[in-house]
Amino acid sequence: MKPVKVGLLGLGTVGGGTLNVLVRNAQEIARRAGREIVVSHAAARDYDPSQLEGLESVEICNDAFDVVANPEVDIVVELIGGYSPAKELVMKAIENGKHVVTANKALIALHGNEIFTAAQKQGVTVAFEAAVAGGIPIIKALREGLSANHINWIAGIINGTGNFILTEMKEKGRDFADVLKEAQELGYAEADPTFDVEGIDAAHKLTILASLAFGIPLQFEKCFTEGISKIEPQDVTYAEEFGYRIKHLGVTRKTEAGVELRVHPTLIPEKRLIANVNGVMNAVLVNGDAVGPTLYYGAGAGSLPTASAVVADVIDVARALTTDPTNRVPHLAFQPGELSDTPVLSMDDVETAYYLRMTVEDKAGVLAAIAGILSEAGISIDAMQQKEPGDADDYVPLVMLTHNVREAAMNTAIAKIEGLAAVRGSVTRIRVEQLS
Ligand code: HSE
């Protein structure tokens, strides 16, 4: 059988890793795919030949549109990232009847509905395993391995840079900016690192996971997103005293009212396996009605781990080249005509528990006033600690955990507490999940 020809768009961190894996493991890959897979073409403006294997048999050009138009190329692998020109390239590749493999989570989360419709019409596949959690085959697990289940919820650490920052801050007391710089140097961070620290990257990935789990269209614009930049070292310490760790989680849950879709720092019990996922590692916890909880762990970023997912997609596509397009695994796990219109809930309607930290005047009646506001809003306190006063004044930190309550009720209560004369500054709120 003729070799399958791959056109690589981008020879950077992931593109370079993809070429190297395809060259290094070529024989074993051919044994798995049933035919040889070769990188015949690549488009790259800036690359380091000393880091790349097998370059001599790759035709390299400057313009990615030339690769997409080349009739010799069977599979276009888009590893440029960002929205444009990635979207135009992918749409053109589909129009030209080529299969596409991409690691571009932003592209899939925002434009996936349109891209998959176009691919469906042309009978081509757009594969995107590397878009979520780097090397962890979570898309394959959700789309195929767990297809018997009604998925109840997913909670994941799906941004390696954010997890690396939180881990280094907790374990080594390192400065936020300093750790972020190291993540950038290691090639983990996004081109715009606010995507990592403000949760946008995780929201892209969670949007994709929610669609695969619940059979709903991709709705990135409805994802609630809160980053890690406001977490203070004292919150990490106080959380530990209550038996919790703070992780930046993506959570999506199917409730009777709709689908929760939210990314935010979260207190989780320290005894959960996922609470012990550190550094750049990712983990995704999926709860299905038949299988129960399942946990997927691995490197969420980096050249070779991401290349592992990209190459697995290339092999999948190569195997499916001769199959009837209607018999392939659907892009979003459910058949295209079977996506449901279950609403994505507004954050106001999400129910969760909370960690609250406030700085209050150390005098009689303050605690009673705060407890009164919480009780009026129907919020029940689960645990509370008043810390020692500092030397400087009569104000003390007060930290508490609450039972589950609707976010709207918590917003009202926080506004009232912040209005008390005895409360200084704003109330820090971090959501709490038991993940049980
Ligand atoms: N910036 C991303 C992360 C890269 O740190 O997880 C992988 O998607």
Tab-separated table of C-alpha atoms and ligand atoms in Angstrom:
chain	number	residue	atom	x	y	z
A	1	MET	CA	0.000	0.000	0.000
A	2	LYS	CA	1.189	3.536	-0.769
A	3	PRO	CA	2.553	5.496	2.217
A	4	VAL	CA	0.235	8.087	3.760
A	5	LYS	CA	1.666	11.567	3.239
A	6	VAL	CA	1.489	14.139	5.989
A	7	GLY	CA	1.848	17.904	5.557
A	8	LEU	CA	2.968	19.566	8.789
A	9	LEU	CA	2.001	23.177	9.428
A	10	GLY	CA	4.524	24.407	11.967
A	11	LEU	CA	7.863	22.978	13.096
A	12	GLY	CA	7.979	24.529	16.563
A	13	THR	CA	7.677	22.768	19.934
A	14	VAL	CA	4.835	20.409	18.954
A	15	GLY	CA	5.519	20.311	15.188
A	16	GLY	CA	9.147	19.373	15.812
A	17	GLY	CA	8.130	16.707	18.324
A	18	THR	CA	5.601	15.281	15.855
A	19	LEU	CA	8.198	14.981	13.091
A	20	ASN	CA	10.683	13.369	15.466
A	21	VAL	CA	8.176	10.808	16.782
A	22	LEU	CA	6.986	9.914	13.268
A	23	VAL	CA	10.600	9.426	12.123
A	24	ARG	CA	11.893	7.640	15.238
A	25	ASN	CA	8.987	5.232	15.578
A	26	ALA	CA	8.304	4.886	11.843
A	27	GLN	CA	8.533	1.092	11.700
A	28	GLU	CA	6.323	0.447	14.683
A	29	ILE	CA	3.841	3.067	13.495
A	30	ALA	CA	3.632	1.358	10.089
A	31	ARG	CA	2.975	-1.976	11.826
A	32	ARG	CA	0.115	-0.356	13.743
A	33	ALA	CA	-1.360	1.694	10.895
A	34	GLY	CA	-1.051	-1.001	8.248
A	35	ARG	CA	0.969	1.301	5.996
A	36	GLU	CA	3.882	3.699	6.156
A	37	ILE	CA	3.246	7.275	7.343
A	38	VAL	CA	5.730	9.887	6.125
A	39	VAL	CA	6.034	13.633	6.561
A	40	SER	CA	6.395	14.682	2.951
A	41	HIS	CA	5.824	18.457	3.314
A	42	ALA	CA	6.091	21.090	6.009
A	43	ALA	CA	5.519	24.816	6.269
A	44	ALA	CA	7.647	26.763	8.719
A	45	ARG	CA	9.321	30.146	8.782
A	46	ASP	CA	11.457	29.663	11.839
A	47	TYR	CA	12.832	26.297	12.954
A	48	ASP	CA	15.973	24.759	14.349
A	49	PRO	CA	17.236	21.977	12.022
A	50	SER	CA	19.537	20.624	14.737
A	51	GLN	CA	16.448	19.603	16.761
A	52	LEU	CA	14.665	17.861	13.884
A	53	GLU	CA	15.051	14.308	12.557
A	54	GLY	CA	14.562	13.154	8.957
A	55	LEU	CA	14.409	16.682	7.557
A	56	GLU	CA	16.196	15.568	4.369
A	57	SER	CA	13.057	13.873	3.062
A	58	VAL	CA	10.696	16.757	3.896
A	59	GLU	CA	9.921	19.482	1.370
A	60	ILE	CA	9.818	22.699	3.403
A	61	CYS	CA	8.146	25.904	2.293
A	62	ASN	CA	7.204	29.245	3.846
A	63	ASP	CA	3.545	29.346	2.991
A	64	ALA	CA	1.235	26.966	4.843
A	65	PHE	CA	-1.437	27.437	2.157
A	66	ASP	CA	0.935	25.737	-0.336
A	67	VAL	CA	0.959	22.584	1.817
A	68	VAL	CA	-2.831	22.668	2.163
A	69	ALA	CA	-3.175	22.941	-1.629
A	70	ASN	CA	-0.612	20.245	-2.437
A	71	PRO	CA	-2.378	17.253	-4.079
A	72	GLU	CA	0.244	14.844	-2.705
A	73	VAL	CA	-0.679	15.561	0.930
A	74	ASP	CA	-3.296	13.224	2.472
A	75	ILE	CA	-3.365	14.555	6.044
A	76	VAL	CA	-2.758	18.168	7.086
A	77	VAL	CA	-1.448	18.516	10.639
A	78	GLU	CA	-2.115	22.041	11.932
A	79	LEU	CA	0.279	22.979	14.738
A	80	ILE	CA	0.461	26.727	14.271
A	81	GLY	CA	-2.089	27.520	17.003
A	82	GLY	CA	-4.284	30.600	17.436
A	83	TYR	CA	-7.418	31.489	15.495
A	84	SER	CA	-6.067	32.933	12.277
A	85	PRO	CA	-4.728	31.809	9.842
A	86	ALA	CA	-5.277	28.394	11.517
A	87	LYS	CA	-9.024	28.506	10.811
A	88	GLU	CA	-8.612	29.511	7.167
A	89	LEU	CA	-5.991	26.779	6.685
A	90	VAL	CA	-8.159	24.078	8.243
A	91	MET	CA	-11.238	25.146	6.248
A	92	LYS	CA	-9.200	25.183	3.041
A	93	ALA	CA	-7.740	21.740	3.792
A	94	ILE	CA	-11.268	20.375	4.307
A	95	GLU	CA	-12.431	22.019	1.087
A	96	ASN	CA	-9.513	20.324	-0.676
A	97	GLY	CA	-10.706	16.949	0.658
A	98	LYS	CA	-7.850	16.502	3.135
A	99	HIS	CA	-8.109	15.027	6.608
A	100	VAL	CA	-6.921	17.307	9.378
A	101	VAL	CA	-5.204	16.690	12.702
A	102	THR	CA	-4.890	19.655	15.041
A	103	ALA	CA	-3.718	20.421	18.573
A	104	ASN	CA	-5.519	23.755	18.474
A	105	LYS	CA	-7.960	23.899	21.418
A	106	ALA	CA	-8.847	27.567	20.857
A	107	LEU	CA	-9.786	26.818	17.263
A	108	ILE	CA	-11.929	23.787	18.131
A	109	ALA	CA	-13.625	25.440	21.137
A	110	LEU	CA	-14.599	28.545	19.160
A	111	HIS	CA	-15.032	27.293	15.604
A	112	GLY	CA	-15.420	23.516	16.003
A	113	ASN	CA	-19.152	23.467	15.184
A	114	GLU	CA	-18.509	25.097	11.809
A	115	ILE	CA	-15.370	23.039	11.138
A	116	PHE	CA	-17.062	19.693	11.891
A	117	THR	CA	-20.086	20.559	9.730
A	118	ALA	CA	-17.765	21.320	6.813
A	119	ALA	CA	-15.747	18.130	7.428
A	120	GLN	CA	-18.918	16.050	7.616
A	121	LYS	CA	-20.062	17.401	4.247
A	122	GLN	CA	-16.708	16.566	2.637
A	123	GLY	CA	-16.451	13.121	4.264
A	124	VAL	CA	-13.143	13.975	5.963
A	125	THR	CA	-12.023	13.669	9.567
A	126	VAL	CA	-10.792	16.465	11.831
A	127	ALA	CA	-8.987	14.857	14.776
A	128	PHE	CA	-8.030	16.847	17.870
A	129	GLU	CA	-6.797	14.534	20.653
A	130	ALA	CA	-3.841	16.823	21.436
A	131	ALA	CA	-6.156	19.779	22.018
A	132	VAL	CA	-7.083	18.599	25.527
A	133	ALA	CA	-4.619	17.564	28.228
A	134	GLY	CA	-1.617	17.084	25.917
A	135	GLY	CA	-0.531	13.459	25.884
A	136	ILE	CA	-3.479	12.025	27.863
A	137	PRO	CA	-5.852	10.193	25.486
A	138	ILE	CA	-8.900	11.716	27.173
A	139	ILE	CA	-10.824	12.384	23.966
A	140	LYS	CA	-10.506	8.766	22.905
A	141	ALA	CA	-11.546	7.663	26.394
A	142	LEU	CA	-14.660	9.849	26.397
A	143	ARG	CA	-15.641	9.283	22.795
A	144	GLU	CA	-15.031	5.546	22.669
A	145	GLY	CA	-13.956	3.902	25.932
A	146	LEU	CA	-16.808	5.398	27.977
A	147	SER	CA	-19.470	5.449	25.261
A	148	ALA	CA	-21.737	3.084	27.235
A	149	ASN	CA	-22.125	5.626	30.029
A	150	HIS	CA	-24.303	8.534	30.898
A	151	ILE	CA	-21.543	10.918	32.009
A	152	ASN	CA	-22.438	12.617	35.313
A	153	TRP	CA	-19.539	15.026	35.631
A	154	ILE	CA	-15.935	15.776	34.728
A	155	ALA	CA	-13.381	17.640	36.821
A	156	GLY	CA	-9.923	18.241	35.448
A	157	ILE	CA	-6.594	19.906	35.963
A	158	ILE	CA	-6.240	20.789	32.300
A	159	ASN	CA	-3.703	23.579	32.238
A	160	GLY	CA	-0.154	22.476	32.977
A	161	THR	CA	1.249	25.979	33.346
A	162	GLY	CA	-1.335	26.946	35.977
A	163	ASN	CA	-0.780	23.726	37.899
A	164	PHE	CA	2.984	24.236	37.734
A	165	ILE	CA	2.616	27.756	39.155
A	166	LEU	CA	0.305	26.632	42.004
A	167	THR	CA	2.598	23.714	42.865
A	168	GLU	CA	5.771	25.800	42.960
A	169	MET	CA	4.039	28.514	45.018
A	170	LYS	CA	2.811	25.951	47.539
A	171	GLU	CA	5.889	23.751	47.781
A	172	LYS	CA	8.716	26.230	47.354
A	173	GLY	CA	7.041	29.528	48.166
A	174	ARG	CA	8.165	30.800	44.778
A	175	ASP	CA	6.984	34.018	43.254
A	176	PHE	CA	4.140	33.834	40.686
A	177	ALA	CA	5.924	35.796	37.939
A	178	ASP	CA	9.148	33.847	38.362
A	179	VAL	CA	7.419	30.452	37.948
A	180	LEU	CA	5.448	31.713	34.951
A	181	LYS	CA	8.708	32.768	33.282
A	182	GLU	CA	10.112	29.270	33.788
A	183	ALA	CA	6.942	27.708	32.295
A	184	GLN	CA	7.382	29.942	29.245
A	185	GLU	CA	11.031	28.925	28.870
A	186	LEU	CA	10.065	25.237	29.069
A	187	GLY	CA	7.573	25.739	26.210
A	188	TYR	CA	4.494	24.969	28.359
A	189	ALA	CA	2.836	28.386	28.396
A	190	GLU	CA	0.594	29.778	25.677
A	191	ALA	CA	1.898	32.528	23.375
A	192	ASP	CA	-0.226	34.855	25.522
A	193	PRO	CA	0.296	33.481	29.058
A	194	THR	CA	-2.829	35.223	30.379
A	195	PHE	CA	-4.651	32.381	28.591
A	196	ASP	CA	-3.010	30.036	31.123
A	197	VAL	CA	-3.300	32.075	34.324
A	198	GLU	CA	-6.768	33.501	33.677
A	199	GLY	CA	-8.233	30.097	32.790
A	200	ILE	CA	-9.015	30.783	29.128
A	201	ASP	CA	-6.916	27.840	27.918
A	202	ALA	CA	-8.620	25.547	30.443
A	203	ALA	CA	-12.017	26.912	29.345
A	204	HIS	CA	-11.219	26.015	25.720
A	205	LYS	CA	-10.424	22.460	26.794
A	206	LEU	CA	-13.395	22.130	29.147
A	207	THR	CA	-15.755	23.326	26.405
A	208	ILE	CA	-14.527	20.444	24.242
A	209	LEU	CA	-14.840	17.881	27.048
A	210	ALA	CA	-18.399	19.000	27.876
A	211	SER	CA	-19.517	18.574	24.272
A	212	LEU	CA	-18.034	15.087	24.087
A	213	ALA	CA	-19.527	14.094	27.440
A	214	PHE	CA	-23.042	15.473	27.058
A	215	GLY	CA	-23.597	15.630	23.299
A	216	ILE	CA	-24.091	19.399	23.151
A	217	PRO	CA	-22.631	21.862	20.628
A	218	LEU	CA	-19.380	23.635	21.578
A	219	GLN	CA	-20.293	26.767	23.581
A	220	PHE	CA	-17.078	28.398	24.758
A	221	GLU	CA	-18.782	31.769	25.250
A	222	LYS	CA	-20.932	30.281	28.038
A	223	CYS	CA	-18.018	28.927	30.087
A	224	PHE	CA	-17.492	30.716	33.417
A	225	THR	CA	-13.795	31.480	33.797
A	226	GLU	CA	-11.793	32.618	36.816
A	227	GLY	CA	-7.984	32.511	36.952
A	228	ILE	CA	-5.384	31.837	39.626
A	229	SER	CA	-3.815	35.268	39.808
A	230	LYS	CA	-5.760	36.295	42.925
A	231	ILE	CA	-4.847	33.256	45.038
A	232	GLU	CA	-2.738	34.301	48.012
A	233	PRO	CA	-0.253	32.099	49.883
A	234	GLN	CA	-2.385	32.409	53.054
A	235	ASP	CA	-5.339	30.785	51.237
A	236	VAL	CA	-3.123	27.822	50.364
A	237	THR	CA	-2.142	27.524	54.049
A	238	TYR	CA	-5.670	27.928	55.437
A	239	ALA	CA	-7.039	25.427	52.898
A	240	GLU	CA	-4.448	22.923	54.128
A	241	GLU	CA	-5.529	23.464	57.734
A	242	PHE	CA	-9.055	22.428	56.698
A	243	GLY	CA	-7.633	19.341	54.891
A	244	TYR	CA	-7.893	20.726	51.361
A	245	ARG	CA	-5.623	21.644	48.423
A	246	ILE	CA	-6.284	24.445	45.970
A	247	LYS	CA	-6.303	23.371	42.332
A	248	HIS	CA	-7.335	25.234	39.210
A	249	LEU	CA	-10.135	22.987	37.963
A	250	GLY	CA	-12.385	22.787	34.978
A	251	VAL	CA	-15.722	21.355	36.126
A	252	THR	CA	-18.636	20.325	33.945
A	253	ARG	CA	-21.679	18.573	35.360
A	254	LYS	CA	-25.052	17.561	33.964
A	255	THR	CA	-27.867	18.559	36.303
A	256	GLU	CA	-31.631	18.439	35.823
A	257	ALA	CA	-31.587	22.161	35.016
A	258	GLY	CA	-28.721	22.052	32.507
A	259	VAL	CA	-24.974	21.758	32.113
A	260	GLU	CA	-22.507	23.465	34.447
A	261	LEU	CA	-19.414	24.708	32.609
A	262	ARG	CA	-16.893	26.446	34.845
A	263	VAL	CA	-13.165	26.977	35.359
A	264	HIS	CA	-11.975	28.361	38.699
A	265	PRO	CA	-9.604	27.746	41.603
A	266	THR	CA	-11.171	25.031	43.758
A	267	LEU	CA	-10.585	23.544	47.193
A	268	ILE	CA	-10.580	19.743	46.957
A	269	PRO	CA	-10.020	17.245	49.781
A	270	GLU	CA	-6.302	16.470	50.037
A	271	LYS	CA	-6.986	12.726	50.088
A	272	ARG	CA	-8.352	12.691	46.526
A	273	LEU	CA	-5.814	11.390	43.989
A	274	ILE	CA	-6.394	14.447	41.814
A	275	ALA	CA	-5.416	16.744	44.698
A	276	ASN	CA	-1.929	15.248	44.447
A	277	VAL	CA	-1.387	15.990	40.767
A	278	ASN	CA	1.483	18.431	40.712
A	279	GLY	CA	3.759	20.415	38.420
A	280	VAL	CA	2.947	20.492	34.737
A	281	MET	CA	0.997	17.219	34.965
A	282	ASN	CA	-2.689	17.145	34.047
A	283	ALA	CA	-5.443	14.853	35.303
A	284	VAL	CA	-9.055	14.421	34.312
A	285	LEU	CA	-11.608	12.737	36.561
A	286	VAL	CA	-14.659	11.440	34.702
A	287	ASN	CA	-17.690	10.074	36.518
A	288	GLY	CA	-19.942	7.823	34.450
A	289	ASP	CA	-23.125	6.153	35.695
A	290	ALA	CA	-21.973	2.639	34.822
A	291	VAL	CA	-18.216	2.844	35.335
A	292	GLY	CA	-18.154	5.193	38.346
A	293	PRO	CA	-15.144	7.472	38.766
A	294	THR	CA	-12.204	7.079	36.370
A	295	LEU	CA	-9.005	9.126	36.436
A	296	TYR	CA	-6.664	9.918	33.538
A	297	TYR	CA	-3.229	11.311	34.360
A	298	GLY	CA	-0.223	12.415	32.336
A	299	ALA	CA	1.787	15.243	30.832
A	300	GLY	CA	-0.529	18.010	29.675
A	301	ALA	CA	2.015	19.984	27.689
A	302	GLY	CA	5.455	19.733	26.136
A	303	SER	CA	6.887	18.675	22.811
A	304	LEU	CA	6.870	14.859	22.891
A	305	PRO	CA	3.780	14.268	25.086
A	306	THR	CA	1.696	16.485	22.799
A	307	ALA	CA	3.285	14.856	19.750
A	308	SER	CA	2.209	11.485	21.172
A	309	ALA	CA	-1.444	12.562	20.880
A	310	VAL	CA	-0.964	14.166	17.455
A	311	VAL	CA	0.685	11.049	16.027
A	312	ALA	CA	-2.002	8.777	17.521
A	313	ASP	CA	-4.572	10.862	15.623
A	314	VAL	CA	-2.541	10.590	12.413
A	315	ILE	CA	-2.484	6.797	12.828
A	316	ASP	CA	-6.243	6.726	13.486
A	317	VAL	CA	-6.892	8.777	10.366
A	318	ALA	CA	-4.548	6.569	8.300
A	319	ARG	CA	-6.425	3.464	9.463
A	320	ALA	CA	-9.775	5.029	8.571
A	321	LEU	CA	-8.788	6.323	5.123
A	322	THR	CA	-10.514	3.463	3.352
A	323	THR	CA	-13.629	3.328	5.543
A	324	ASP	CA	-17.046	4.771	4.769
A	325	PRO	CA	-17.138	8.283	6.324
A	326	THR	CA	-20.551	7.621	7.884
A	327	ASN	CA	-19.098	4.727	9.873
A	328	ARG	CA	-16.321	6.734	11.532
A	329	VAL	CA	-16.392	7.806	15.189
A	330	PRO	CA	-18.377	11.089	15.212
A	331	HIS	CA	-16.330	14.246	15.830
A	332	LEU	CA	-18.252	15.183	18.994
A	333	ALA	CA	-18.896	11.603	20.172
A	334	PHE	CA	-22.629	11.742	19.377
A	335	GLN	CA	-24.009	11.485	15.823
A	336	PRO	CA	-24.111	14.984	14.260
A	337	GLY	CA	-27.933	15.029	14.110
A	338	GLU	CA	-28.196	13.944	17.747
A	339	LEU	CA	-26.675	16.914	19.568
A	340	SER	CA	-29.041	18.180	22.277
A	341	ASP	CA	-30.028	21.718	23.189
A	342	THR	CA	-29.613	21.192	26.950
A	343	PRO	CA	-28.818	24.710	28.212
A	344	VAL	CA	-25.482	25.669	29.732
A	345	LEU	CA	-26.294	27.139	33.164
A	346	SER	CA	-25.401	30.648	34.182
A	347	MET	CA	-22.956	30.733	37.114
A	348	ASP	CA	-25.737	32.200	39.277
A	349	ASP	CA	-27.555	28.866	39.014
A	350	VAL	CA	-24.583	26.680	39.936
A	351	GLU	CA	-24.670	25.094	43.396
A	352	THR	CA	-21.417	24.531	45.222
A	353	ALA	CA	-19.757	24.907	48.614
A	354	TYR	CA	-17.414	27.815	49.388
A	355	TYR	CA	-14.279	28.793	51.263
A	356	LEU	CA	-14.533	32.396	52.447
A	357	ARG	CA	-11.745	34.556	53.864
A	358	MET	CA	-12.318	38.026	55.235
A	359	THR	CA	-10.470	40.469	57.447
A	360	VAL	CA	-12.680	41.583	60.335
A	361	GLU	CA	-12.459	43.832	63.357
A	362	ASP	CA	-11.773	41.778	66.489
A	363	LYS	CA	-14.713	42.943	68.601
A	364	ALA	CA	-18.003	41.680	70.015
A	365	GLY	CA	-20.924	41.240	67.610
A	366	VAL	CA	-18.960	41.048	64.345
A	367	LEU	CA	-19.171	37.277	64.063
A	368	ALA	CA	-22.888	37.388	64.897
A	369	ALA	CA	-23.507	39.970	62.150
A	370	ILE	CA	-21.692	37.853	59.557
A	371	ALA	CA	-23.440	34.660	60.665
A	372	GLY	CA	-26.759	36.537	60.473
A	373	ILE	CA	-26.159	37.579	56.851
A	374	LEU	CA	-25.214	34.030	55.862
A	375	SER	CA	-28.219	32.560	57.620
A	376	GLU	CA	-30.576	35.070	55.967
A	377	ALA	CA	-29.230	33.919	52.566
A	378	GLY	CA	-29.845	30.265	53.516
A	379	ILE	CA	-26.106	29.548	53.789
A	380	SER	CA	-25.041	26.992	56.356
A	381	ILE	CA	-21.514	27.165	57.816
A	382	ASP	CA	-19.575	23.900	57.777
A	383	ALA	CA	-16.363	24.993	59.585
A	384	MET	CA	-14.843	28.244	60.774
A	385	GLN	CA	-11.552	29.537	62.181
A	386	GLN	CA	-10.598	32.938	63.523
A	387	LYS	CA	-6.869	33.497	63.201
A	388	GLU	CA	-4.547	35.261	65.639
A	389	PRO	CA	-4.464	39.051	65.314
A	390	GLY	CA	-1.319	40.559	63.772
A	391	ASP	CA	0.773	43.025	65.775
A	392	ALA	CA	-0.278	45.984	63.690
A	393	ASP	CA	-3.997	46.413	64.468
A	394	ASP	CA	-7.211	44.922	65.821
A	395	TYR	CA	-8.206	43.145	62.624
A	396	VAL	CA	-8.058	39.364	62.229
A	397	PRO	CA	-8.497	36.943	59.334
A	398	LEU	CA	-11.708	34.900	59.553
A	399	VAL	CA	-11.934	31.834	57.335
A	400	MET	CA	-14.872	29.508	56.866
A	401	LEU	CA	-16.242	26.685	54.760
A	402	THR	CA	-19.919	26.608	53.851
A	403	HIS	CA	-22.293	23.885	52.727
A	404	ASN	CA	-23.663	23.913	49.173
A	405	VAL	CA	-25.608	26.962	48.078
A	406	ARG	CA	-26.578	28.647	44.784
A	407	GLU	CA	-23.927	31.106	43.599
A	408	ALA	CA	-26.537	33.895	43.348
A	409	ALA	CA	-27.298	33.591	47.096
A	410	MET	CA	-23.572	33.637	47.882
A	411	ASN	CA	-23.076	36.769	45.774
A	412	THR	CA	-25.810	38.558	47.735
A	413	ALA	CA	-24.336	37.491	51.077
A	414	ILE	CA	-20.790	38.524	50.116
A	415	ALA	CA	-21.974	41.970	49.013
A	416	LYS	CA	-23.708	42.455	52.390
A	417	ILE	CA	-20.689	41.235	54.375
A	418	GLU	CA	-18.404	43.582	52.435
A	419	GLY	CA	-20.802	46.402	53.373
A	420	LEU	CA	-20.251	45.896	57.122
A	421	ALA	CA	-18.101	48.614	58.744
A	422	ALA	CA	-16.219	45.932	60.707
A	423	VAL	CA	-15.101	44.112	57.535
A	424	ARG	CA	-11.994	45.441	55.811
A	425	GLY	CA	-11.537	45.080	52.054
A	426	SER	CA	-13.183	42.404	49.993
A	427	VAL	CA	-14.122	38.833	50.825
A	428	THR	CA	-12.028	36.123	49.113
A	429	ARG	CA	-14.235	33.327	47.822
A	430	ILE	CA	-12.941	30.012	46.485
A	431	ARG	CA	-15.372	27.289	45.463
A	432	VAL	CA	-15.146	23.869	47.123
A	433	GLU	CA	-15.818	20.499	45.470
A	434	GLN	CA	-15.800	17.122	47.239
A	435	LEU	CA	-15.466	15.148	43.950
A	436	SER	CA	-16.918	12.114	45.666
B	1	HSE	N1	-0.386	26.137	27.829
B	1	HSE	C1	-0.955	24.830	27.881
B	1	HSE	C2	-0.744	24.284	29.275
B	1	HSE	C3	-0.308	23.958	26.865
B	1	HSE	O1	0.074	24.822	30.019
B	1	HSE	O2	-1.419	23.332	29.647
B	1	HSE	C4	-1.026	22.679	26.611
B	1	HSE	O3	-2.314	22.869	26.112
